[in-house]
XYZ file of N, CA and C in Angstrom:
834
model
N 0.846 -1.188 0.000
C 0.000 0.000 0.000
C 0.883 1.239 0.000
N 1.413 1.606 -1.154
C 2.411 2.671 -1.237
C 1.913 4.023 -0.767
N 0.612 4.315 -0.934
C 0.119 5.638 -0.552
C 0.052 5.821 0.957
N 0.100 4.718 1.716
C 0.080 4.830 3.180
C 1.474 4.695 3.794
N 2.435 4.263 3.002
C 3.778 4.022 3.540
C 4.411 5.284 4.111
N 4.087 6.445 3.527
C 4.702 7.690 3.978
C 4.348 7.999 5.437
N 3.200 7.524 5.889
C 2.781 7.785 7.263
C 3.622 7.005 8.278
N 4.328 5.993 7.808
C 5.166 5.191 8.701
C 6.648 5.530 8.566
N 6.966 6.476 7.700
C 8.366 6.873 7.516
C 8.742 7.915 8.557
N 10.054 8.075 8.766
C 10.550 9.068 9.717
C 10.613 10.415 9.029
N 9.791 11.347 9.494
C 9.713 12.659 8.862
C 9.921 13.781 9.878
N 10.686 13.475 10.920
C 11.041 14.468 11.922
C 12.522 14.362 12.224
N 13.132 15.492 12.558
C 14.522 15.497 12.984
C 14.594 15.988 14.428
N 15.631 15.576 15.142
C 15.776 15.897 16.556
C 17.131 16.545 16.814
N 17.148 17.610 17.597
C 18.404 18.199 18.059
C 18.285 18.476 19.549
N 19.398 18.351 20.257
C 19.393 18.571 21.700
C 19.925 19.963 22.033
N 19.406 20.532 23.112
C 19.803 21.868 23.564
C 19.993 21.825 25.078
N 21.135 22.280 25.545
C 21.393 22.311 26.977
C 20.926 23.607 27.611
N 20.678 24.623 26.771
C 20.181 25.892 27.300
C 18.665 25.969 27.149
N 18.027 26.572 28.132
C 16.594 26.801 28.057
C 16.287 28.137 28.707
N 15.558 29.001 28.026
C 14.968 28.803 26.703
C 15.995 28.920 25.590
N 15.670 28.371 24.450
C 16.541 28.441 23.285
C 16.595 29.885 22.800
N 17.772 30.295 22.338
C 17.943 31.682 21.891
C 16.908 32.054 20.842
N 16.399 33.256 20.957
C 15.373 33.728 20.031
C 15.966 34.004 18.663
N 15.115 33.944 17.662
C 15.523 34.320 16.306
C 14.892 35.662 15.997
N 15.448 36.367 15.014
C 14.963 37.709 14.707
C 13.562 37.707 14.109
N 13.283 36.721 13.274
C 11.984 36.676 12.603
C 11.437 35.259 12.684
N 10.424 35.065 13.530
C 9.876 33.730 13.695
C 9.110 33.273 12.459
N 8.355 34.225 11.841
C 7.561 33.853 10.685
C 6.523 32.806 11.067
N 5.982 32.120 10.067
C 5.015 31.057 10.336
C 5.761 29.739 10.476
N 6.408 29.587 11.602
C 7.193 28.391 11.873
C 6.669 27.728 13.138
N 6.401 26.446 13.049
C 5.977 25.702 14.225
C 7.220 25.264 14.979
N 7.375 25.752 16.204
C 8.484 25.347 17.059
C 8.003 24.247 17.987
N 8.735 23.143 18.030
C 8.320 21.992 18.823
C 9.413 21.642 19.820
N 9.021 21.474 21.074
C 9.957 21.198 22.157
C 9.574 19.904 22.865
N 10.595 19.154 23.260
C 10.404 17.902 23.984
C 11.234 17.959 25.256
N 10.594 17.713 26.395
C 11.284 17.808 27.675
C 10.900 16.639 28.570
N 11.895 16.099 29.281
C 11.663 15.003 30.213
C 11.339 15.582 31.585
N 10.056 15.653 31.922
C 9.655 16.257 33.192
C 9.968 15.376 34.391
N 10.377 14.137 34.143
C 10.771 13.259 35.253
C 12.000 13.781 35.983
N 12.701 14.734 35.378
C 13.887 15.309 36.017
C 13.523 16.274 37.144
N 12.243 16.654 37.255
C 11.813 17.552 38.316
C 11.571 16.758 39.595
N 12.296 17.096 40.679
C 12.109 16.388 41.942
C 11.016 17.047 42.781
N 10.711 16.444 43.923
C 9.608 16.930 44.758
C 9.807 18.368 45.213
N 11.047 18.704 45.552
C 11.331 20.065 46.002
C 11.096 21.074 44.881
N 11.523 20.711 43.667
C 11.319 21.604 42.526
C 9.844 21.737 42.181
N 9.104 20.637 42.270
C 7.681 20.677 41.952
C 6.974 21.698 42.838
N 7.227 21.641 44.128
C 6.583 22.567 45.058
C 7.032 24.007 44.810
N 8.342 24.197 44.604
C 8.878 25.545 44.407
C 8.405 26.146 43.093
N 8.443 25.360 42.032
C 8.045 25.862 40.720
C 6.555 26.183 40.667
N 5.740 25.352 41.320
C 4.295 25.600 41.325
C 3.990 26.943 41.978
N 4.687 27.242 43.058
C 4.473 28.509 43.759
C 5.076 29.689 42.995
N 6.187 29.434 42.310
C 6.968 30.498 41.690
C 6.507 30.834 40.277
N 6.117 29.827 39.508
C 5.879 30.013 38.076
C 4.418 29.965 37.643
N 3.541 29.407 38.480
C 2.157 29.258 38.058
C 1.289 30.434 38.488
N 0.449 30.872 37.571
C -0.548 31.891 37.846
C -1.596 31.284 38.802
N -2.271 32.083 39.620
C -3.279 31.538 40.535
C -4.312 30.630 39.869
N -4.737 30.968 38.648
C -5.706 30.106 37.957
C -5.077 28.766 37.581
N -3.786 28.774 37.240
C -3.083 27.527 36.936
C -2.856 26.715 38.202
N -2.560 27.389 39.317
C -2.339 26.685 40.575
C -3.581 25.917 41.006
N -4.749 26.485 40.781
C -5.991 25.808 41.143
C -6.133 24.486 40.396
N -5.736 24.478 39.119
C -5.804 23.252 38.318
C -4.693 22.291 38.732
N -3.497 22.837 38.961
C -2.346 22.022 39.342
C -2.639 21.207 40.604
N -3.252 21.831 41.599
C -3.476 21.163 42.881
C -4.554 20.079 42.806
N -5.286 20.031 41.701
C -6.237 18.939 41.490
C -5.539 17.680 40.976
N -4.302 17.845 40.521
C -3.531 16.715 40.021
C -2.759 16.098 41.185
N -3.169 14.916 41.591
C -2.594 14.298 42.785
C -1.368 13.440 42.486
N -1.254 12.920 41.261
C -0.114 12.094 40.902
C 1.096 12.966 40.583
N 2.270 12.548 41.058
C 3.485 13.336 40.849
C 3.771 13.546 39.375
N 3.626 12.505 38.575
C 3.935 12.637 37.150
C 3.009 13.634 36.465
N 1.745 13.648 36.848
C 0.796 14.612 36.268
C 1.201 16.037 36.645
N 1.699 16.229 37.855
C 2.156 17.551 38.281
C 3.411 17.961 37.518
N 4.329 17.009 37.329
C 5.554 17.294 36.577
C 5.225 17.720 35.155
N 4.345 16.978 34.513
C 3.987 17.263 33.124
C 3.268 18.605 33.002
N 2.379 18.895 33.936
C 1.648 20.166 33.906
C 2.615 21.335 34.068
N 3.503 21.237 35.052
C 4.480 22.306 35.284
C 5.354 22.541 34.060
N 5.912 21.457 33.514
C 6.834 21.583 32.382
C 6.163 22.244 31.187
N 4.941 21.825 30.869
C 4.256 22.386 29.698
C 3.984 23.877 29.885
N 3.535 24.264 31.076
C 3.226 25.681 31.305
C 4.489 26.538 31.333
N 5.553 26.032 31.914
C 6.799 26.800 31.961
C 7.358 27.004 30.558
N 7.331 25.963 29.744
C 7.849 26.060 28.383
C 7.033 27.061 27.565
N 5.710 26.953 27.629
C 4.850 27.851 26.851
C 5.039 29.300 27.270
N 5.045 29.553 28.567
C 5.111 30.936 29.049
C 6.509 31.531 28.877
N 7.538 30.703 28.980
C 8.891 31.189 28.726
C 9.046 31.574 27.260
N 8.471 30.774 26.373
C 8.498 31.078 24.937
C 7.800 32.411 24.672
N 6.598 32.588 25.246
C 5.845 33.827 25.029
C 6.579 35.028 25.609
N 7.276 34.817 26.717
C 8.028 35.906 27.348
C 9.257 36.271 26.530
N 10.016 35.261 26.135
C 11.281 35.519 25.432
C 11.060 35.956 23.983
N 10.182 35.260 23.282
C 10.010 35.510 21.854
C 8.983 36.587 21.520
N 7.987 36.758 22.385
C 6.911 37.697 22.073
C 6.874 38.901 23.006
N 7.745 38.897 24.030
C 7.901 40.085 24.859
C 6.923 40.266 25.993
N 6.153 39.229 26.321
C 5.198 39.352 27.419
C 5.890 39.154 28.771
N 5.303 39.727 29.811
C 5.791 39.533 31.172
C 5.347 38.149 31.647
N 6.310 37.317 32.009
C 6.028 35.936 32.407
C 4.963 35.877 33.495
N 5.074 36.737 34.502
C 4.194 36.678 35.672
C 2.736 36.947 35.325
N 2.485 37.598 34.184
C 1.115 37.947 33.806
C 0.504 36.959 32.817
N 1.241 35.917 32.503
C 0.758 34.915 31.550
C 0.147 33.716 32.260
N -0.864 33.129 31.634
C -1.374 31.850 32.131
C -1.986 31.078 30.963
N -1.960 29.763 31.092
C -2.390 28.862 30.021
C -3.554 28.025 30.526
N -4.688 28.096 29.831
C -5.877 27.367 30.228
C -6.495 26.658 29.024
N -7.148 25.549 29.313
C -7.870 24.825 28.259
C -9.258 25.416 28.109
N -9.613 25.750 26.870
C -10.928 26.309 26.552
C -11.831 25.165 26.096
N -12.770 24.791 26.939
C -13.631 23.655 26.608
C -14.593 23.979 25.470
N -14.870 25.257 25.249
C -15.741 25.645 24.143
C -15.009 25.553 22.806
N -13.763 26.039 22.781
C -12.954 26.016 21.568
C -12.156 24.721 21.440
N -12.155 23.920 22.507
C -11.494 22.608 22.521
C -10.009 22.707 22.220
N -9.337 23.675 22.862
C -7.893 23.807 22.695
C -7.329 24.673 23.819
N -5.999 24.720 23.912
C -5.332 25.569 24.888
C -5.259 27.005 24.379
N -5.397 27.958 25.292
C -5.167 29.360 24.982
C -4.171 29.926 25.981
N -3.361 30.871 25.515
C -2.432 31.579 26.379
C -3.002 32.970 26.620
N -3.124 33.336 27.896
C -3.746 34.611 28.265
C -2.724 35.565 28.872
N -2.899 36.842 28.566
C -2.121 37.918 29.189
C -3.111 38.983 29.634
N -3.215 39.162 30.956
C -4.209 40.087 31.502
C -5.599 39.794 30.928
N -5.979 38.522 30.964
C -7.319 38.068 30.558
C -7.585 38.159 29.057
N -6.563 38.494 28.264
C -6.704 38.556 26.815
C -5.913 37.415 26.164
N -6.531 36.738 25.206
C -5.831 35.657 24.496
C -4.772 36.259 23.589
N -3.542 35.778 23.699
C -2.464 36.298 22.855
C -2.363 35.480 21.572
N -1.639 36.019 20.598
C -1.516 35.383 19.275
C -0.449 34.295 19.302
N -0.739 33.222 20.036
C 0.183 32.090 20.119
C -0.633 30.807 20.135
N -0.564 30.076 19.037
C -1.253 28.783 18.946
C -0.376 27.747 19.611
N -0.951 26.950 20.492
C -0.142 25.929 21.170
C -0.918 24.626 21.284
N -0.175 23.540 21.270
C -0.752 22.206 21.425
C 0.261 21.357 22.176
N -0.213 20.558 23.115
C 0.709 19.760 23.926
C 0.273 18.301 23.960
N 1.227 17.456 24.333
C 0.942 16.054 24.598
C 1.985 15.574 25.593
N 1.627 14.604 26.405
C 2.598 14.059 27.354
C 2.341 12.578 27.576
N 3.408 11.877 27.852
C 3.324 10.436 28.071
C 4.519 9.993 28.882
N 4.261 9.322 29.981
C 5.326 8.749 30.802
C 6.364 9.789 31.211
N 5.928 11.018 31.423
C 6.834 12.077 31.855
C 7.413 12.919 30.740
N 7.429 12.410 29.514
C 7.904 13.200 28.382
C 6.820 14.195 27.985
N 7.209 15.448 27.750
C 6.255 16.506 27.437
C 6.590 17.094 26.070
N 5.620 17.078 25.174
C 5.777 17.604 23.812
C 4.944 18.874 23.695
N 5.579 19.970 23.262
C 4.903 21.259 23.151
C 5.157 21.834 21.758
N 4.086 22.145 21.029
C 4.189 22.777 19.708
C 3.640 24.196 19.808
N 4.396 25.162 19.271
C 4.043 26.571 19.402
C 4.153 27.279 18.055
N 3.174 28.129 17.769
C 3.167 28.888 16.522
C 2.589 30.277 16.787
N 3.435 31.322 16.734
C 2.912 32.686 16.882
C 2.106 33.076 15.638
N 0.809 33.270 15.789
C -0.022 33.616 14.645
C -1.374 34.129 15.114
N -1.981 34.970 14.296
C -3.346 35.426 14.555
C -4.340 34.632 13.703
N -3.827 33.755 12.842
C -4.678 32.977 11.953
C -5.271 31.772 12.683
N -6.347 31.252 12.134
C -6.971 30.046 12.681
C -6.264 28.822 12.099
N -5.104 28.528 12.661
C -4.275 27.429 12.165
C -4.710 26.119 12.810
N -4.743 25.077 12.002
C -5.006 23.737 12.534
C -3.675 23.125 12.963
N -3.611 22.675 14.200
C -2.368 22.127 14.741
C -2.693 21.077 15.788
N -2.123 19.904 15.608
C -2.312 18.831 16.582
C -1.043 18.013 16.739
N -0.750 17.614 17.968
C 0.415 16.771 18.236
C 0.009 15.647 19.177
N 0.705 14.545 19.078
C 0.495 13.468 20.050
C 1.789 12.722 20.272
N 1.974 12.294 21.506
C 3.160 11.553 21.938
C 2.678 10.358 22.748
N 3.156 9.175 22.402
C 2.734 7.969 23.109
C 3.929 7.078 23.406
N 4.012 6.623 24.634
C 5.006 5.623 25.025
C 4.620 4.295 24.393
N 5.563 3.691 23.669
C 5.316 2.383 23.055
C 5.540 1.331 24.126
N 4.465 0.983 24.812
C 4.547 0.063 25.940
C 4.632 -1.386 25.470
N 5.505 -2.140 26.110
C 5.602 -3.578 25.809
C 4.590 -4.366 26.642
N 3.989 -3.702 27.640
C 3.024 -4.375 28.509
C 1.593 -4.067 28.095
N 1.369 -2.852 27.567
C 0.025 -2.465 27.145
C -0.095 -2.660 25.644
N -0.915 -3.572 25.222
C -1.052 -3.878 23.799
C -2.229 -3.121 23.188
N -2.022 -2.642 21.966
C -3.106 -1.998 21.222
C -3.768 -2.967 20.245
N -3.352 -4.229 20.262
C -3.835 -5.165 19.257
C -5.344 -5.377 19.330
N -5.866 -5.549 20.551
C -7.305 -5.768 20.688
C -8.071 -4.510 20.287
N -7.541 -3.355 20.660
C -8.172 -2.093 20.265
C -8.160 -1.957 18.749
N -7.015 -2.288 18.141
C -6.882 -2.171 16.690
C -7.860 -3.089 15.962
N -7.950 -4.334 16.402
C -8.852 -5.277 15.740
C -10.306 -4.835 15.846
N -10.629 -4.206 16.958
C -12.017 -3.828 17.194
C -12.382 -2.478 16.574
N -11.423 -1.544 16.581
C -11.750 -0.167 16.195
C -11.073 0.324 14.911
N -9.868 -0.156 14.610
C -9.147 0.400 13.469
C -9.858 0.070 12.163
N -9.749 1.014 11.225
C -10.313 0.830 9.889
C -9.533 -0.276 9.169
N -10.210 -0.958 8.245
C -9.578 -2.075 7.533
C -8.313 -1.643 6.815
N -8.315 -0.445 6.207
C -7.122 0.027 5.505
C -5.985 0.312 6.479
N -6.322 0.767 7.685
C -5.290 1.004 8.701
C -4.645 -0.306 9.120
N -5.451 -1.340 9.313
C -4.918 -2.650 9.684
C -4.028 -3.215 8.580
N -4.461 -3.065 7.338
C -3.651 -3.547 6.221
C -2.327 -2.784 6.138
N -2.363 -1.498 6.401
C -1.138 -0.700 6.379
C -0.190 -1.139 7.498
N -0.749 -1.478 8.654
C 0.082 -1.984 9.757
C 0.714 -3.318 9.391
N -0.063 -4.170 8.763
C 0.458 -5.467 8.318
C 1.590 -5.286 7.319
N 1.468 -4.287 6.459
C 2.490 -4.035 5.438
C 3.812 -3.622 6.065
N 3.783 -3.148 7.316
C 5.014 -2.755 7.994
C 5.754 -3.937 8.599
N 5.103 -5.097 8.631
C 5.737 -6.302 9.139
C 6.591 -6.918 8.041
N 7.826 -7.215 8.365
C 8.776 -7.693 7.348
C 8.319 -9.000 6.725
N 7.803 -9.912 7.521
C 7.352 -11.193 6.964
C 6.069 -11.605 7.672
N 5.014 -11.695 6.916
C 3.726 -12.080 7.468
C 3.345 -13.436 6.891
N 3.296 -14.451 7.768
C 2.908 -15.785 7.317
C 1.418 -15.965 7.566
N 0.960 -17.176 7.596
C -0.465 -17.432 7.803
C -0.768 -17.418 9.299
N -0.509 -16.303 9.923
C -0.794 -16.145 11.347
C -1.993 -15.243 11.511
N -2.552 -15.233 12.700
C -3.669 -14.336 12.953
C -3.149 -12.918 12.987
N -4.037 -11.967 12.750
C -3.645 -10.574 12.600
C -2.892 -10.069 13.811
N -3.364 -10.395 15.032
C -2.746 -9.805 16.209
C -1.320 -10.290 16.423
N -0.938 -11.439 15.868
C 0.429 -11.920 15.991
C 1.347 -11.254 14.982
N 0.773 -10.740 13.899
C 1.592 -10.165 12.844
C 1.799 -8.657 13.007
N 0.887 -7.996 13.692
C 0.950 -6.546 13.795
C 2.104 -6.095 14.681
N 2.870 -5.137 14.197
C 3.971 -4.581 14.969
C 3.445 -3.500 15.914
N 3.877 -3.508 17.182
C 3.418 -2.476 18.120
C 3.694 -1.065 17.622
N 4.864 -0.842 17.003
C 5.202 0.505 16.542
C 4.222 0.997 15.482
N 3.762 0.106 14.615
C 2.800 0.489 13.580
C 1.441 0.810 14.198
N 1.037 0.019 15.189
C -0.241 0.269 15.854
C -0.224 1.609 16.585
N 0.897 1.911 17.239
C 1.014 3.183 17.941
C 1.073 4.352 16.962
N 1.648 4.151 15.790
C 1.693 5.219 14.801
C 0.268 5.614 14.386
N -0.576 4.621 14.148
C -1.964 4.930 13.800
C -2.623 5.714 14.939
N -2.330 5.310 16.172
C -2.955 5.966 17.314
C -2.494 7.421 17.456
N -1.178 7.684 17.300
C -0.708 9.069 17.426
C -1.256 9.930 16.294
N -1.424 9.347 15.111
C -2.031 10.085 14.011
C -3.475 10.461 14.341
N -4.223 9.523 14.902
C -5.615 9.784 15.251
C -5.723 10.864 16.328
N -4.864 10.762 17.345
C -4.906 11.733 18.444
C -4.505 13.134 17.956
N -3.434 13.204 17.171
C -2.990 14.498 16.647
C -4.047 15.097 15.731
N -4.671 14.264 14.912
C -5.729 14.727 14.016
C -6.913 15.272 14.815
N -7.301 14.557 15.863
C -8.425 14.988 16.693
C -8.184 16.384 17.259
N -6.938 16.650 17.685
C -6.606 17.973 18.217
C -6.579 19.024 17.101
N -6.076 18.644 15.935
C -5.974 19.602 14.828
C -7.344 20.062 14.345
N -8.292 19.130 14.256
C -9.619 19.491 13.746
C -10.627 19.679 14.879
N -10.135 19.589 16.114
C -10.942 19.857 17.317
C -12.185 18.962 17.384
N -11.918 17.666 17.252
C -12.969 16.665 17.369
C -12.580 15.640 18.425
N -13.543 15.106 19.176
C -13.212 14.060 20.150
C -12.651 12.835 19.456
N -11.668 12.210 20.068
C -11.050 11.022 19.472
C -12.085 9.921 19.262
N -13.100 9.879 20.103
C -14.129 8.838 19.984
C -14.873 8.917 18.653
N -14.961 10.125 18.079
C -15.651 10.294 16.800
C -14.793 9.872 15.615
N -13.485 9.747 15.835
C -12.565 9.456 14.731
C -11.976 8.051 14.789
N -12.143 7.372 15.902
C -11.374 6.150 16.121
C -11.681 5.065 15.084
N -12.898 5.010 14.584
C -13.244 3.981 13.593
C -13.008 4.433 12.159
N -12.739 5.717 11.956
C -12.587 6.244 10.593
C -11.163 6.045 10.077
N -11.033 6.110 8.767
C -9.737 5.939 8.118
C -8.905 7.205 8.286
N -7.886 7.150 9.133
C -7.087 8.332 9.431
C -6.324 8.822 8.200
N -5.984 7.916 7.293
C -5.238 8.310 6.086
C -6.062 9.257 5.222
N -7.345 8.995 5.122
C -8.224 9.850 4.317
C -8.348 11.236 4.950
N -8.476 11.272 6.270
C -8.581 12.555 6.970
C -7.306 13.377 6.826
N -6.155 12.694 6.827
C -4.862 13.389 6.817
C -4.468 13.916 5.440
N -5.169 13.491 4.415
C -4.777 13.835 3.048
C -4.554 15.329 2.821
N -5.408 16.236 3.333
C -5.192 17.664 3.050
C -4.189 18.334 3.978
N -3.632 17.596 4.950
C -2.751 18.197 5.941
C -1.290 17.819 5.726
N -0.419 18.552 6.397
C 0.989 18.207 6.461
C 1.195 17.331 7.689
N 1.731 16.148 7.468
C 1.859 15.154 8.534
C 3.319 14.747 8.686
N 3.813 14.809 9.914
C 5.189 14.403 10.205
C 5.194 13.539 11.455
N 5.842 12.382 11.354
C 5.885 11.447 12.476
C 7.279 10.861 12.610
N 7.538 10.274 13.779
C 8.806 9.592 14.016
C 8.730 8.840 15.325
N 9.668 7.914 15.509
C 9.867 7.264 16.801
C 11.036 7.957 17.491
N 10.949 8.047 18.805
C 11.984 8.713 19.583
C 12.389 7.813 20.738
N 13.692 7.632 20.924
C 14.221 6.820 22.016
C 14.731 7.727 23.120
N 14.125 7.645 24.286
C 14.516 8.476 25.421
C 15.296 7.636 26.424
N 16.443 8.148 26.845
C 17.257 7.460 27.842
C 16.932 8.015 29.220
N 16.536 7.140 30.125
C 16.178 7.546 31.477
C 16.637 6.466 32.440
N 17.539 6.846 33.351
C 18.095 5.878 34.304
C 18.703 4.670 33.600
N 19.442 4.964 32.532
C 20.175 3.951 31.760
C 19.248 3.002 30.999
N 17.978 3.342 30.905
C 17.033 2.548 30.128
C 16.547 3.357 28.935
N 16.421 2.692 27.796
C 15.902 3.347 26.602
C 14.410 3.055 26.467
N 13.629 4.097 26.367
C 12.190 3.968 26.236
C 11.775 4.562 24.901
N 10.985 3.819 24.153
C 10.567 4.258 22.836
C 9.219 4.977 22.895
N 9.151 6.064 22.137
C 7.915 6.835 22.017
C 7.610 7.026 20.537
N 6.331 7.145 20.235
C 5.932 7.530 18.887
C 5.270 8.895 18.961
N 5.551 9.743 17.985
C 4.944 11.070 17.998
C 4.559 11.495 16.587
N 3.491 12.267 16.524
C 2.986 12.765 15.247
C 2.588 14.236 15.383
N 2.823 14.985 14.307
C 2.436 16.389 14.225
C 1.614 16.565 12.957
N 0.437 17.171 13.091
C -0.446 17.404 11.950
C -0.845 18.874 11.928
N -0.708 19.508 10.760
C -1.045 20.924 10.655
C -1.342 21.287 9.209
N -2.012 22.428 9.036
C -2.172 22.958 7.684
C -1.043 23.933 7.354
N -0.059 24.040 8.268
C 1.169 24.793 8.005
C 2.262 23.787 7.668
N 3.010 24.024 6.630
C 4.049 23.090 6.206
C 5.239 23.126 7.151
N 5.780 21.965 7.413
C 7.047 21.843 8.115
C 8.047 21.291 7.115
N 9.252 21.832 7.127
C 10.251 21.385 6.164
C 11.455 20.830 6.880
N 12.049 19.805 6.310
C 13.258 19.204 6.874
C 14.471 19.969 6.399
N 15.020 20.805 7.250
C 16.284 21.447 6.927
C 16.923 21.904 8.221
N 18.211 22.215 8.160
C 18.954 22.530 9.382
C 18.450 23.781 10.062
N 17.863 24.707 9.276
C 17.421 25.972 9.854
C 16.083 25.852 10.571
N 15.374 24.757 10.336
C 14.052 24.610 10.933
C 13.901 23.193 11.452
N 14.633 22.873 12.518
C 14.557 21.551 13.108
C 13.212 21.368 13.793
N 12.593 20.252 13.560
C 11.245 20.055 14.074
C 11.193 19.911 15.592
N 12.019 19.032 16.149
C 11.915 18.714 17.566
C 13.165 19.185 18.297
N 12.992 20.134 19.201
C 14.085 20.623 20.033
C 14.016 19.910 21.375
N 14.971 19.032 21.631
C 14.978 18.281 22.885
C 15.696 19.118 23.939
N 14.963 19.511 24.975
C 15.512 20.365 26.015
C 16.178 19.494 27.076
N 17.498 19.575 27.133
C 18.267 18.742 28.056
C 18.654 19.487 29.331
N 18.456 20.806 29.350
C 18.863 21.595 30.501
C 17.905 21.451 31.667
N 18.291 22.031 32.790
C 17.474 22.016 33.992
C 16.583 23.252 34.028
N 15.365 23.096 34.496
C 14.482 24.237 34.676
C 14.769 24.836 36.057
N 15.918 25.500 36.186
C 16.325 25.945 37.510
C 16.734 27.410 37.559
N 16.408 28.164 36.487
C 16.728 29.580 36.502
C 15.447 30.385 36.699
N 15.591 31.683 36.992
C 14.412 32.516 37.173
C 13.850 32.883 35.808
N 13.010 32.029 35.274
C 12.501 32.184 33.924
C 11.632 33.428 33.782
N 11.065 33.911 34.874
C 10.177 35.080 34.775
C 10.947 36.339 34.368
N 12.268 36.319 34.519
C 13.062 37.489 34.146
C 13.500 37.444 32.692
N 13.216 36.329 32.027
C 13.607 36.190 30.625
C 12.711 37.054 29.757
N 13.313 37.933 28.962
C 12.527 38.792 28.074
C 13.154 38.785 26.686
């Protein structure tokens, strides 16, 4: 199935950065900046300090509803990255920014003094890894991202057999190097199943539809008018390599070149006074 093969190819590049925030450029233009950060590096002391120091009162109210440490780490990291970007690149005062989910518009908005600023953002997180996509624009841009840990314990095979479209299943089978007369669930590769899932999740965010409405539909047909970029990412944590799949879908083109790297992996510590960054 050659027309679906492109969805399983690696169409993202990764570069690491020890400084955070990354140095600003003179002209951002219509460029989607994507950042990946391991929030597991935040310890209990930092979680408490950062929540008090970096979160707006409205964000703190939401943060304190998250009882699991990993959920708190992911929430903190995403908000710090978004607000630092808006402060450094767009000139806003960090302390006056806050990020909230708009249930009516079904997306995140960044606010400055109760006004939505011209910054489109979309986030995803899995197993402590936090993916943040940012685009300064006043246009109604479609943008969706998804990041999923490729778990060896949690199988998507039963979900795929029950919910995935027939063409999606065939495309997953085509990714298997050798398929004999075995049942479908034995032949399907986990990485291919997760790729379909990240595409569906990213698409749902881009077109602002619940994933439940799209799960049975052919994601390849939906993605046809959009720019789609996906890849697998190996994260090293405590000497263990963990695989993730991620997808980005937008009506803004992303190009593979050195000047516009898709994924900026933030390796530095979130330990400076980010509110002073302008």
